[in-house]
Short mmCIF file of C-alpha atoms in Angstrom, two decimals:
data_model
loop_
_atom_site.label_atom_id
_atom_site.label_comp_id
_atom_site.label_asym_id
_atom_site.label_seq_id
_atom_site.Cartn_x
_atom_site.Cartn_y
_atom_site.Cartn_z
CA MET A 396 217.59 -4.26 138.16
CA GLY A 397 217.31 -5.76 134.68
CA ALA A 398 214.54 -8.27 134.15
CA GLY A 399 217.03 -11.01 133.32
CA ARG A 400 218.93 -10.43 136.53
CA LEU A 401 215.75 -10.46 138.56
CA TYR A 402 214.67 -13.88 137.31
CA ALA A 403 218.21 -15.22 137.60
CA ALA A 404 218.14 -14.15 141.24
CA VAL A 405 214.85 -16.00 141.68
CA VAL A 406 216.40 -19.17 140.21
CA VAL A 407 219.38 -18.92 142.55
CA GLY A 408 217.21 -18.14 145.57
CA SER A 409 214.95 -21.09 144.89
CA PHE A 410 217.95 -23.38 144.40
CA ARG A 411 219.37 -22.27 147.75
CA ARG A 412 216.05 -22.68 149.49
CA TYR A 413 215.81 -26.33 148.49
CA ALA A 414 219.50 -26.90 149.19
CA THR A 415 218.76 -26.09 152.85
CA TYR A 416 216.90 -29.36 153.39
CA ARG A 417 219.88 -31.66 153.38
CA VAL A 418 218.48 -34.51 155.46
CA ALA A 419 215.27 -34.52 153.43
CA THR A 420 217.35 -34.66 150.25
CA ALA A 421 219.38 -37.60 151.52
CA ALA A 422 216.15 -39.34 152.52
CA GLY A 423 214.77 -38.74 149.04
CA VAL A 424 217.89 -40.21 147.44
CA PHE A 425 217.45 -43.32 149.57
CA THR A 426 213.78 -43.70 148.61
CA ASN A 427 214.41 -43.22 144.91
CA THR A 428 217.18 -45.80 145.06
CA VAL A 429 214.97 -48.37 146.81
CA PHE A 430 212.16 -47.88 144.29
CA GLY A 431 214.66 -48.02 141.45
CA VAL A 432 215.93 -51.41 142.62
CA ILE A 433 212.38 -52.82 142.87
CA LEU A 434 211.43 -51.51 139.43
CA VAL A 435 214.63 -52.75 137.80
CA TYR A 436 213.93 -56.31 138.91
CA THR A 437 210.36 -56.19 137.61
CA TYR A 438 211.51 -54.73 134.28
CA LEU A 439 214.23 -57.36 133.96
CA ALA A 440 211.61 -60.09 134.45
CA LEU A 441 209.35 -58.42 131.93
CA TRP A 442 212.09 -58.05 129.31
CA ASP A 443 213.13 -61.64 130.05
CA GLU A 444 209.71 -62.76 128.82
CA ARG A 445 209.52 -60.25 125.99
CA PRO A 446 213.02 -59.30 124.81
CA ASP A 447 212.88 -56.17 122.67
CA LEU A 448 209.61 -54.95 124.23
CA GLY A 449 209.00 -51.39 123.04
CA GLY A 450 212.19 -51.58 121.00
CA TYR A 451 214.36 -51.57 124.14
CA ASP A 452 216.82 -54.24 125.14
CA GLN A 453 217.34 -55.08 128.82
CA ALA A 454 220.12 -52.55 129.37
CA GLN A 455 217.94 -49.82 127.89
CA ALA A 456 214.99 -50.81 130.08
CA VAL A 457 217.27 -50.59 133.13
CA THR A 458 218.56 -47.19 132.01
CA TYR A 459 214.97 -46.02 131.63
CA VAL A 460 214.16 -47.05 135.21
CA TRP A 461 217.06 -45.11 136.72
CA LEU A 462 216.40 -42.10 134.58
CA GLY A 463 212.82 -42.13 135.83
CA GLN A 464 214.05 -42.19 139.45
CA ALA A 465 216.53 -39.41 138.70
CA LEU A 466 213.87 -37.14 137.17
CA PHE A 467 210.97 -38.07 139.45
CA ALA A 468 211.50 -35.28 141.98
CA ALA A 469 213.12 -32.79 139.61
CA LEU A 470 210.30 -32.81 137.08
CA ALA A 471 207.74 -33.16 139.91
CA ILE A 472 206.23 -36.01 137.92
CA GLN A 473 203.96 -36.81 140.85
CA SER A 474 203.41 -33.08 141.47
CA GLY A 475 205.10 -31.45 144.48
CA GLY A 476 206.81 -28.44 142.93
CA PHE A 477 205.94 -24.75 142.94
CA GLU A 478 202.28 -25.49 142.14
CA ILE A 479 201.49 -26.53 145.72
CA GLU A 480 202.61 -23.13 146.92
CA LEU A 481 200.87 -21.22 144.13
CA MET A 482 197.60 -23.07 144.80
CA GLU A 483 197.84 -22.15 148.46
CA ARG A 484 198.49 -18.49 147.60
CA ILE A 485 195.47 -18.43 145.32
CA ARG A 486 193.30 -20.12 147.94
CA THR A 487 194.31 -17.74 150.73
CA GLY A 488 194.21 -14.64 148.57
CA ALA A 489 197.92 -13.91 148.96
CA ILE A 490 198.05 -14.04 145.17
CA ALA A 491 196.71 -10.46 145.13
CA ILE A 492 200.04 -9.26 146.52
CA ASP A 493 201.93 -11.21 143.85
CA LEU A 494 199.86 -9.57 141.16
CA TYR A 495 200.91 -6.12 142.40
CA ARG A 496 204.58 -6.97 142.13
CA PRO A 497 206.51 -5.49 139.19
CA ALA A 498 207.33 -8.97 137.92
CA ASP A 499 205.55 -11.30 135.55
CA LEU A 500 203.64 -13.98 137.46
CA GLN A 501 204.35 -16.82 135.03
CA LEU A 502 208.04 -15.99 134.57
CA TRP A 503 208.49 -15.57 138.31
CA TRP A 504 207.16 -19.05 139.06
CA LEU A 505 209.00 -20.55 136.11
CA ALA A 506 212.26 -19.14 137.46
CA SER A 507 211.43 -20.37 140.95
CA ASP A 508 210.57 -23.86 139.69
CA LEU A 509 213.71 -24.02 137.54
CA GLY A 510 215.82 -23.35 140.62
CA ARG A 511 214.01 -26.14 142.46
CA MET A 512 214.38 -28.52 139.52
CA LEU A 513 218.08 -27.79 139.19
CA PHE A 514 218.69 -28.53 142.84
CA GLN A 515 216.55 -31.67 142.90
CA PHE A 516 218.17 -32.98 139.74
CA LEU A 517 221.65 -32.52 141.21
CA GLY A 518 220.72 -33.37 144.80
CA ARG A 519 218.19 -36.14 144.37
CA GLY A 520 218.66 -37.33 140.80
CA VAL A 521 222.32 -37.87 140.13
CA ILE A 522 223.12 -40.24 143.01
CA PRO A 523 220.38 -42.86 142.32
CA PHE A 524 221.37 -42.74 138.64
CA VAL A 525 225.05 -43.32 139.43
CA PHE A 526 224.07 -46.10 141.86
CA GLY A 527 222.08 -47.73 139.07
CA ALA A 528 224.97 -47.42 136.64
CA LEU A 529 227.35 -49.02 139.14
CA PHE A 530 225.19 -52.01 140.06
CA PHE A 531 223.16 -52.74 136.94
CA PRO A 532 224.09 -52.94 133.26
CA MET A 533 222.97 -49.73 131.58
CA ALA A 534 222.97 -48.45 127.99
CA LEU A 535 224.82 -45.15 128.31
CA PRO A 536 226.33 -43.16 125.46
CA ARG A 537 230.10 -42.79 125.28
CA ASP A 538 230.23 -39.55 123.34
CA PHE A 539 229.89 -36.09 124.80
CA GLY A 540 227.50 -34.95 122.05
CA THR A 541 224.70 -37.32 123.10
CA TRP A 542 225.00 -36.24 126.73
CA ALA A 543 224.79 -32.59 125.64
CA ALA A 544 221.75 -33.37 123.48
CA PHE A 545 220.20 -35.11 126.48
CA LEU A 546 220.68 -32.05 128.67
CA VAL A 547 218.85 -29.88 126.12
CA ALA A 548 215.98 -32.40 126.12
CA LEU A 549 215.94 -32.18 129.92
CA LEU A 550 215.61 -28.40 129.83
CA LEU A 551 212.69 -28.65 127.41
CA ALA A 552 211.16 -31.36 129.62
CA ALA A 553 211.39 -28.94 132.54
CA VAL A 554 209.46 -26.30 130.59
CA VAL A 555 206.71 -28.76 129.60
CA SER A 556 206.45 -30.02 133.18
CA PHE A 557 206.13 -26.43 134.40
CA GLY A 558 203.51 -25.65 131.74
CA ILE A 559 201.26 -28.52 132.82
CA ARG A 560 201.50 -27.70 136.52
CA TYR A 561 201.00 -23.95 135.96
CA LEU A 562 197.68 -24.64 134.23
CA ALA A 563 196.68 -26.98 137.04
CA ALA A 564 197.56 -24.40 139.70
CA LEU A 565 195.60 -21.61 137.98
CA SER A 566 192.49 -23.78 137.94
CA VAL A 567 192.29 -23.13 141.69
CA PHE A 568 191.06 -19.60 140.85
CA TRP A 569 187.83 -21.35 139.89
CA LEU A 570 187.93 -24.47 142.08
CA MET A 571 189.11 -22.77 145.33
CA ASP A 572 190.65 -26.05 146.53
CA GLY A 573 193.66 -27.66 144.91
CA ARG A 574 193.46 -31.20 146.30
CA GLY A 575 191.45 -32.68 143.46
CA VAL A 576 193.69 -31.10 140.81
CA THR A 577 196.80 -32.27 142.63
CA GLN A 578 195.49 -35.82 142.62
CA ALA A 579 194.73 -35.53 138.93
CA LEU A 580 198.31 -34.33 138.42
CA MET A 581 199.60 -37.38 140.29
CA VAL A 582 197.52 -39.85 138.28
CA THR A 583 198.28 -38.34 134.88
CA GLY A 584 201.91 -37.71 135.79
CA ILE A 585 202.67 -41.25 136.89
CA PHE A 586 200.65 -42.94 134.17
CA CYS A 587 201.23 -40.69 131.13
CA SER A 588 204.86 -39.81 131.85
CA GLY A 589 205.70 -43.50 131.77
CA MET A 590 206.73 -44.02 135.40
CA THR A 591 204.87 -47.35 135.51
CA LEU A 592 206.06 -48.57 132.11
CA PRO A 593 207.92 -46.92 129.21
CA LEU A 594 205.33 -45.37 126.90
CA ASN A 595 206.67 -47.29 123.90
CA ALA A 596 205.86 -50.53 125.74
CA PHE A 597 202.18 -49.56 126.16
CA PRO A 598 199.93 -51.77 124.04
CA GLY A 599 198.36 -50.67 120.75
CA ALA A 600 196.34 -47.50 120.38
CA LEU A 601 196.81 -46.59 124.04
CA GLY A 602 200.54 -46.42 123.33
CA ASP A 603 200.00 -44.09 120.37
CA VAL A 604 197.82 -41.77 122.44
CA VAL A 605 200.15 -41.46 125.45
CA GLN A 606 203.13 -40.89 123.19
CA ALA A 607 201.40 -37.90 121.60
CA LEU A 608 200.45 -36.25 124.92
CA PRO A 609 202.67 -33.59 126.53
CA TRP A 610 203.66 -35.93 129.37
CA ALA A 611 205.71 -37.90 126.84
CA ALA A 612 208.04 -34.90 126.69
CA GLN A 613 209.09 -35.37 130.30
CA LEU A 614 210.66 -38.80 130.66
CA GLN A 615 210.21 -40.70 127.40
CA MET A 616 211.83 -38.08 125.15
CA PRO A 617 214.94 -37.42 127.25
CA ALA A 618 215.36 -41.18 127.72
CA ASP A 619 215.14 -41.86 123.99
CA VAL A 620 217.56 -39.03 123.21
CA LEU A 621 220.03 -40.36 125.79
CA MET A 622 219.86 -43.91 124.44
CA GLY A 623 219.91 -42.85 120.79
CA GLU A 624 216.42 -44.26 120.20
CA ALA A 625 215.04 -40.94 119.00
CA ASP A 626 216.37 -38.31 116.67
CA ALA A 627 217.26 -35.39 118.95
CA LEU A 628 215.87 -32.73 116.63
CA GLY A 629 212.52 -34.49 116.32
CA ALA A 630 212.33 -34.82 120.10
CA TYR A 631 213.12 -31.12 120.56
CA VAL A 632 210.38 -30.10 118.14
CA PHE A 633 207.84 -32.29 119.95
CA GLN A 634 208.87 -30.90 123.33
CA ALA A 635 209.09 -27.29 122.17
CA VAL A 636 205.66 -27.35 120.50
CA TRP A 637 204.05 -28.66 123.67
CA GLY A 638 206.11 -26.27 125.80
CA VAL A 639 205.05 -23.19 123.81
CA ALA A 640 201.43 -24.33 123.62
CA LEU A 641 201.25 -24.93 127.37
CA LEU A 642 202.95 -21.65 128.24
CA ALA A 643 200.62 -19.76 125.91
CA ALA A 644 197.59 -21.49 127.41
CA GLY A 645 198.95 -20.55 130.84
CA ARG A 646 199.15 -16.87 129.80
CA LEU A 647 195.59 -16.98 128.51
CA LEU A 648 194.24 -18.62 131.64
CA GLN A 649 196.24 -16.21 133.77
CA SER A 650 194.70 -13.13 132.19
CA ALA A 651 191.24 -14.68 132.46
CA ALA A 652 191.89 -15.47 136.12
CA THR A 653 193.29 -12.09 137.08
CA ARG A 654 190.31 -10.36 135.53
CA ARG A 655 188.06 -12.17 137.97
CA VAL A 656 190.29 -12.01 141.03
CA VAL A 657 188.37 -11.15 144.15
CA VAL A 658 190.54 -10.67 147.18
CA GLN A 659 189.17 -12.44 150.20
CA GLY A 660 189.00 -10.78 153.57
CA GLY A 661 190.15 -7.25 154.41
CA MET B 1317 206.98 -42.08 180.09
CA ALA B 1318 207.39 -44.22 183.15
CA ALA B 1319 209.88 -46.91 182.28
CA SER B 1320 208.21 -49.59 184.37
CA THR B 1321 204.45 -49.90 184.79
CA PRO B 1322 202.80 -52.71 186.75
CA ALA B 1323 200.94 -55.18 184.54
CA SER B 1324 197.45 -54.10 185.71
CA THR B 1325 197.98 -50.44 184.85
CA ALA B 1326 199.72 -51.34 181.59
CA GLY B 1327 196.43 -52.89 180.49
CA SER B 1328 194.46 -49.82 181.39
CA ARG B 1329 197.02 -47.63 179.63
CA VAL B 1330 196.42 -49.56 176.43
CA ALA B 1331 192.66 -49.13 176.90
CA ASP B 1332 193.20 -45.40 177.53
CA GLY B 1333 195.29 -45.16 174.40
CA LEU B 1334 192.69 -46.90 172.26
CA ARG B 1335 189.90 -44.72 173.66
CA ALA B 1336 191.93 -41.58 172.98
CA TYR B 1337 192.73 -42.85 169.49
CA VAL B 1338 189.04 -43.38 168.68
CA LEU B 1339 188.11 -39.94 170.04
CA ILE B 1340 190.83 -38.10 168.13
CA ALA B 1341 190.16 -40.03 164.94
CA GLY B 1342 186.43 -39.26 165.32
CA MET B 1343 187.22 -35.59 165.62
CA TRP B 1344 189.25 -35.60 162.42
CA ILE B 1345 186.55 -37.58 160.60
CA ARG B 1346 183.95 -34.97 161.57
CA ALA B 1347 186.33 -32.23 160.44
CA GLY B 1348 186.94 -34.00 157.14
CA MET B 1349 183.21 -34.46 156.54
CA THR B 1350 182.61 -30.70 156.71
CA TYR B 1351 183.33 -30.42 153.01
CA ARG B 1352 181.45 -33.47 151.83
CA ALA B 1353 182.00 -33.06 148.09
CA SER B 1354 185.72 -32.55 148.62
CA PHE B 1355 185.76 -35.69 150.79
CA VAL B 1356 184.10 -37.81 148.10
CA VAL B 1357 186.52 -36.46 145.50
CA THR B 1358 189.55 -37.35 147.63
CA VAL B 1359 188.28 -40.89 148.34
CA VAL B 1360 187.77 -41.49 144.63
CA GLY B 1361 191.13 -39.88 143.91
CA ASN B 1362 192.84 -42.15 146.43
CA LEU B 1363 191.15 -45.18 144.92
CA LEU B 1364 192.43 -44.20 141.48
CA LEU B 1365 195.90 -43.35 142.74
CA SER B 1366 196.41 -46.61 144.57
CA GLY B 1367 194.93 -48.45 141.57
CA LEU B 1368 197.69 -47.10 139.34
CA ASP B 1369 200.13 -49.78 140.52
CA PHE B 1370 197.70 -52.43 139.44
CA VAL B 1371 197.12 -50.72 136.10
CA GLY B 1372 200.89 -50.90 135.67
CA ILE B 1373 200.77 -54.64 136.36
CA LEU B 1374 197.88 -55.06 133.91
CA LEU B 1375 199.88 -53.16 131.29
CA MET B 1376 202.79 -55.54 131.82
CA PHE B 1377 200.51 -58.54 131.46
CA SER B 1378 199.07 -57.07 128.29
CA GLN B 1379 202.52 -57.85 126.84
CA VAL B 1380 203.37 -61.14 128.56
CA ASP B 1381 201.56 -64.21 129.94
CA SER B 1382 203.65 -64.59 133.05
CA LEU B 1383 206.12 -62.63 135.15
CA GLY B 1384 208.88 -64.60 136.84
CA GLY B 1385 206.77 -67.72 136.15
CA TRP B 1386 203.68 -66.31 137.90
CA THR B 1387 200.38 -65.72 136.12
CA LEU B 1388 198.22 -62.58 136.39
CA PRO B 1389 195.75 -64.05 138.96
CA GLU B 1390 198.70 -65.18 141.09
CA VAL B 1391 200.34 -61.75 140.96
CA ALA B 1392 196.93 -60.18 141.68
CA PHE B 1393 196.70 -62.43 144.75
CA LEU B 1394 200.04 -61.07 146.00
CA TYR B 1395 198.98 -57.56 145.08
CA GLY B 1396 195.61 -57.76 146.83
CA LEU B 1397 197.14 -59.12 150.03
CA SER B 1398 199.93 -56.55 150.09
CA VAL B 1399 197.76 -53.54 149.29
CA THR B 1400 194.84 -54.47 151.56
CA GLY B 1401 197.10 -55.25 154.54
CA PHE B 1402 199.08 -52.10 153.93
CA GLY B 1403 195.88 -50.09 153.38
CA ILE B 1404 194.55 -51.07 156.81
CA THR B 1405 197.78 -49.92 158.43
CA ASP B 1406 198.00 -46.79 156.33
CA LEU B 1407 194.51 -45.84 157.47
CA LEU B 1408 195.13 -46.58 161.15
CA LEU B 1409 198.76 -45.48 161.53
CA GLY B 1410 199.74 -43.70 158.31
CA SER B 1411 199.40 -40.31 159.96
CA SER B 1412 202.58 -40.99 161.89
CA GLU B 1413 204.48 -39.65 158.89
CA VAL B 1414 203.41 -36.10 159.82
CA LEU B 1415 205.34 -36.53 163.06
CA GLY B 1416 208.49 -35.07 161.48
CA ALA B 1417 206.63 -31.90 160.53
CA ARG B 1418 205.17 -31.63 164.04
CA ILE B 1419 208.62 -31.98 165.58
CA ARG B 1420 209.99 -29.26 163.31
CA ASP B 1421 207.22 -26.73 163.92
CA GLY B 1422 207.19 -27.45 167.66
CA SER B 1423 203.55 -28.54 167.88
CA PHE B 1424 204.70 -32.01 168.99
CA ASP B 1425 205.43 -30.49 172.42
CA THR B 1426 201.71 -29.89 173.00
CA MET B 1427 201.15 -33.62 172.51
CA LEU B 1428 203.62 -34.39 175.26
CA VAL B 1429 201.80 -32.32 177.88
CA ARG B 1430 198.35 -33.79 177.18
CA PRO B 1431 197.28 -36.57 179.55
CA VAL B 1432 196.90 -38.99 176.65
CA PRO B 1433 199.40 -41.63 175.41
CA VAL B 1434 201.64 -39.94 172.83
CA LEU B 1435 201.56 -42.83 170.37
CA ALA B 1436 197.75 -42.72 170.27
CA GLN B 1437 197.88 -38.99 169.49
CA VAL B 1438 200.52 -39.41 166.81
CA ALA B 1439 198.71 -42.31 165.17
CA ALA B 1440 195.32 -40.56 165.09
CA ASP B 1441 196.73 -37.18 164.09
CA GLN B 1442 194.76 -35.81 161.12
CA PHE B 1443 193.11 -39.22 160.69
CA PRO B 1444 192.57 -39.53 156.94
CA LEU B 1445 189.35 -41.43 156.25
CA ARG B 1446 190.02 -40.92 152.53
CA ARG B 1447 192.61 -43.70 152.81
CA PHE B 1448 189.71 -46.11 152.77
CA GLY B 1449 190.14 -45.85 149.01
CA ARG B 1450 193.23 -48.04 149.13
CA ILE B 1451 191.55 -50.74 151.23
CA ILE B 1452 188.59 -50.83 148.85
CA GLN B 1453 190.85 -51.06 145.83
CA GLY B 1454 193.09 -53.72 147.38
CA SER B 1455 190.18 -55.91 148.46
CA LEU B 1456 188.57 -55.67 145.03
CA VAL B 1457 191.75 -57.02 143.43
CA LEU B 1458 192.09 -59.65 146.17
CA GLY B 1459 188.48 -60.74 145.71
CA TRP B 1460 188.98 -61.18 141.99
CA ALA B 1461 192.26 -63.04 142.55
CA LEU B 1462 190.66 -65.48 145.03
CA PHE B 1463 188.21 -66.55 142.33
CA ALA B 1464 190.70 -66.51 139.48
CA VAL B 1465 193.65 -68.41 140.98
CA ASP B 1466 193.88 -72.10 140.27
CA VAL B 1467 194.09 -73.40 143.86
CA ASP B 1468 192.81 -76.52 145.59
CA TRP B 1469 191.44 -74.75 148.65
CA THR B 1470 192.16 -76.71 151.83
CA ALA B 1471 191.36 -75.60 155.38
CA PRO B 1472 194.88 -74.30 156.16
CA LYS B 1473 194.98 -72.43 152.85
CA VAL B 1474 191.64 -70.75 153.48
CA LEU B 1475 192.70 -69.89 157.00
CA LEU B 1476 195.96 -68.38 155.81
CA VAL B 1477 194.22 -65.60 153.87
CA PRO B 1478 192.82 -63.66 156.88
CA VAL B 1479 195.96 -64.51 158.85
CA MET B 1480 198.05 -62.88 156.10
CA LEU B 1481 195.89 -59.76 156.10
CA VAL B 1482 196.06 -59.29 159.86
CA SER B 1483 199.73 -60.13 160.31
CA GLY B 1484 200.56 -58.11 157.23
CA ALA B 1485 198.81 -55.07 158.67
CA VAL B 1486 200.63 -55.58 161.99
CA ILE B 1487 204.06 -55.95 160.33
CA PHE B 1488 203.50 -52.78 158.31
CA GLY B 1489 202.24 -51.12 161.50
CA ALA B 1490 205.46 -51.98 163.29
CA ILE B 1491 207.41 -50.41 160.43
CA PHE B 1492 205.29 -47.27 160.62
CA VAL B 1493 205.90 -46.93 164.37
CA ALA B 1494 209.63 -47.60 164.05
CA GLY B 1495 209.72 -45.10 161.19
CA ALA B 1496 207.98 -42.51 163.34
CA ALA B 1497 210.53 -43.13 166.08
CA PHE B 1498 213.29 -42.58 163.52
CA GLN B 1499 211.83 -39.11 162.92
CA PHE B 1500 212.94 -38.13 166.42
CA LEU B 1501 216.49 -38.58 165.23
CA ALA B 1502 216.24 -37.38 161.66
CA GLN B 1503 213.37 -34.85 161.98
CA ASP B 1504 213.14 -34.30 158.24
CA ALA B 1505 213.25 -37.77 156.77
CA ALA B 1506 209.67 -38.97 156.25
CA GLN B 1507 210.97 -40.18 152.87
CA VAL B 1508 213.12 -42.85 154.52
CA GLN B 1509 210.00 -44.19 156.15
CA ASN B 1510 208.27 -44.17 152.76
CA ALA B 1511 211.03 -46.31 151.30
CA PHE B 1512 210.14 -49.08 153.74
CA THR B 1513 206.36 -48.63 153.88
CA TYR B 1514 205.37 -47.74 150.31
CA GLY B 1515 208.51 -49.42 149.00
CA GLY B 1516 207.69 -52.54 150.99
CA THR B 1517 204.16 -52.84 149.70
CA THR B 1518 205.35 -52.25 146.13
CA LEU B 1519 208.00 -54.96 146.46
CA LEU B 1520 205.44 -57.46 147.75
CA GLN B 1521 203.15 -56.85 144.77
CA TYR B 1522 205.56 -58.83 142.61
CA PRO B 1523 206.59 -62.50 142.85
CA PRO B 1524 209.68 -63.22 144.96
CA THR B 1525 211.18 -65.07 141.98
CA LEU B 1526 211.87 -61.72 140.31
CA PHE B 1527 214.32 -60.51 142.89
CA GLY B 1528 217.92 -61.28 143.73
CA LYS B 1529 218.56 -63.96 146.38
CA ASP B 1530 220.16 -61.39 148.70
CA LEU B 1531 217.17 -59.09 148.53
CA VAL B 1532 214.83 -62.02 149.24
CA ARG B 1533 217.01 -63.07 152.19
CA GLY B 1534 217.00 -59.49 153.48
CA VAL B 1535 213.21 -59.17 153.50
CA THR B 1536 212.81 -62.67 154.95
CA PHE B 1537 215.30 -62.65 157.81
CA VAL B 1538 216.17 -59.00 158.50
CA LEU B 1539 213.05 -56.93 157.76
CA PRO B 1540 210.48 -59.74 157.68
CA LEU B 1541 208.29 -58.31 154.93
CA ALA B 1542 208.16 -61.73 153.27
CA PHE B 1543 205.80 -62.86 156.04
CA VAL B 1544 203.18 -60.37 154.87
CA ASN B 1545 202.42 -62.42 151.77
CA TRP B 1546 205.40 -63.92 149.89
CA LEU B 1547 205.91 -66.91 152.19
CA PRO B 1548 202.31 -67.82 153.03
CA ALA B 1549 201.09 -67.01 149.52
CA SER B 1550 203.77 -69.23 147.99
CA TYR B 1551 202.34 -72.07 150.08
CA VAL B 1552 198.73 -71.29 149.12
CA LEU B 1553 199.59 -71.14 145.43
CA GLY B 1554 201.87 -74.18 145.62
CA ARG B 1555 204.88 -72.21 144.37
CA PRO B 1556 208.37 -72.94 145.70
CA TYR B 1557 209.85 -70.07 147.68
CA PRO B 1558 213.20 -68.98 146.22
CA LEU B 1559 214.96 -69.81 149.50
CA ASP B 1560 214.96 -73.37 150.75
CA LEU B 1561 212.76 -73.03 153.82
CA PRO B 1562 210.75 -75.71 155.62
CA THR B 1563 206.96 -75.58 155.12
CA TRP B 1564 206.17 -74.66 158.70
CA VAL B 1565 207.79 -71.24 158.16
CA THR B 1566 204.76 -70.43 156.03
CA PHE B 1567 202.60 -70.37 159.15
CA MET B 1568 204.93 -68.15 161.15
CA SER B 1569 203.49 -64.81 160.03
CA PRO B 1570 201.73 -64.06 163.36
CA LEU B 1571 204.95 -64.80 165.21
CA ALA B 1572 206.95 -62.55 162.89
CA ALA B 1573 204.32 -59.84 163.40
CA GLY B 1574 204.61 -60.20 167.19
CA VAL B 1575 208.39 -59.90 167.10
CA CYS B 1576 208.15 -56.81 164.85
CA CYS B 1577 205.75 -55.20 167.32
CA ALA B 1578 207.99 -55.84 170.27
CA VAL B 1579 211.03 -54.41 168.47
CA SER B 1580 209.19 -51.33 167.26
CA ALA B 1581 207.76 -50.71 170.74
CA LEU B 1582 211.31 -50.65 172.10
CA VAL B 1583 212.46 -48.37 169.28
CA TRP B 1584 209.53 -46.02 169.87
CA ARG B 1585 210.29 -45.76 173.60
CA ALA B 1586 213.96 -45.11 172.92
CA GLY B 1587 213.08 -42.48 170.32
CA LEU B 1588 210.62 -40.71 172.58
CA ARG B 1589 213.08 -40.67 175.45
CA SER B 1590 215.78 -39.15 173.26
CA TYR B 1591 213.45 -36.36 172.11
CA ARG B 1592 214.65 -32.86 172.79
CA SER B 1593 212.33 -30.05 171.79
CA THR B 1594 213.41 -27.81 168.91
CA GLY B 1595 213.42 -24.98 171.46
CA SER B 1596 214.46 -21.86 169.65
#
């Protein structure tokens, strides 16, 4: 089997696996919609006081909220993707079996996480977003080109998100327990991805810092591309640089980790 | 699950349940303490995580002086009440969200055959002492807000603060139990419960003036979340509630909490009775 076909099969398999949990998906849609409604009202009040905060008008702020709800599960912004499983495999030693497989560890998990992301974007993301568009004024582009550019930004966001979580998961080779790292992923994810507030609305120097960190590639960049606030090419470069850097760091950490692998038990 | 128990034995059943709850929770606390460093890390982590909401609010107030006409200390007052009340419930009953997983993997059946009230077992299951982090964080914000708000403290106002905390915890508790009962039906929908529990506490962190009239009516008359803090806190702070309600409604939180409990007890019984094992 060609390498490409192998990883494509992993993507499809992972997509199917998540598609099995239909009730859980519906429940997730409901939760994201409820949180979206709460956030929209708080943002509207905020932009009422400070029109043009962060360079957004009210419709753009609303769009940002629903995009955040749509991408929350897909990009595993609060963690909760493949990394939970990988951490567990490292902790239990099952990772030794994975390392014997004739497939690349990083690519395998990337393919698996892409399948999950694709399902959660379609299953959990689209409906809250459409709900938001139906009931609240949003700033959506009318031309196909912007939507296409947005989808490219989403794909790059997926790679950056994977890169961050892969590094976090590999740290378990040294830490043996993933709970602390997972919590760190939650805190940084929610805060630095801009789930609490758009990064361009952060005050002063703090705003400059968070907008330069890789988390900005996940929600802020796709949002700005969608709403025409950022030049698509510039956004891609930012995302791609972080994506490549994180993937390369992941490779490096992976080879360091596998050199010190000690299989437990047996 | 005897449908009718004489009053005297009903009392002893509650005592049995509480005793079982304390024993099971104690067991999980001892288990959790085995890895002490990991425990400390998770408490601190929980403190940070639950503090993120408030950081978000602080960020907002770094850009504006008021939100929906409410100042930062006033919003912090709402926040502290909501998070502390919710934190108490989340510590005592939050484990009920694992019920769905237990139903799916079949281990719920073992709970049914033990001579201990099922609700006590479900509530104490995997008792997470780390959730103390949220209570600590919420009370810190509440403590600051109590000093910072510009309020003429009268006896009823002072009294309302503990009343809000207790009735708030009970109202959230009723939602947790009803949510757990819903898991019997849905089996895989802990997220729906989260929408009402975590969603509810998030909603109550912001002033009621921010939200649409229909939403405010919904959480006042249908799912009485407004009794956790919105209504009584509006009275304490001297802010008009967005709906035209008489003042005495402000003091009805304990009553609302009692009604919630009664409803969720019925829902729980109905859920438990409808339970059919996964039996494969």
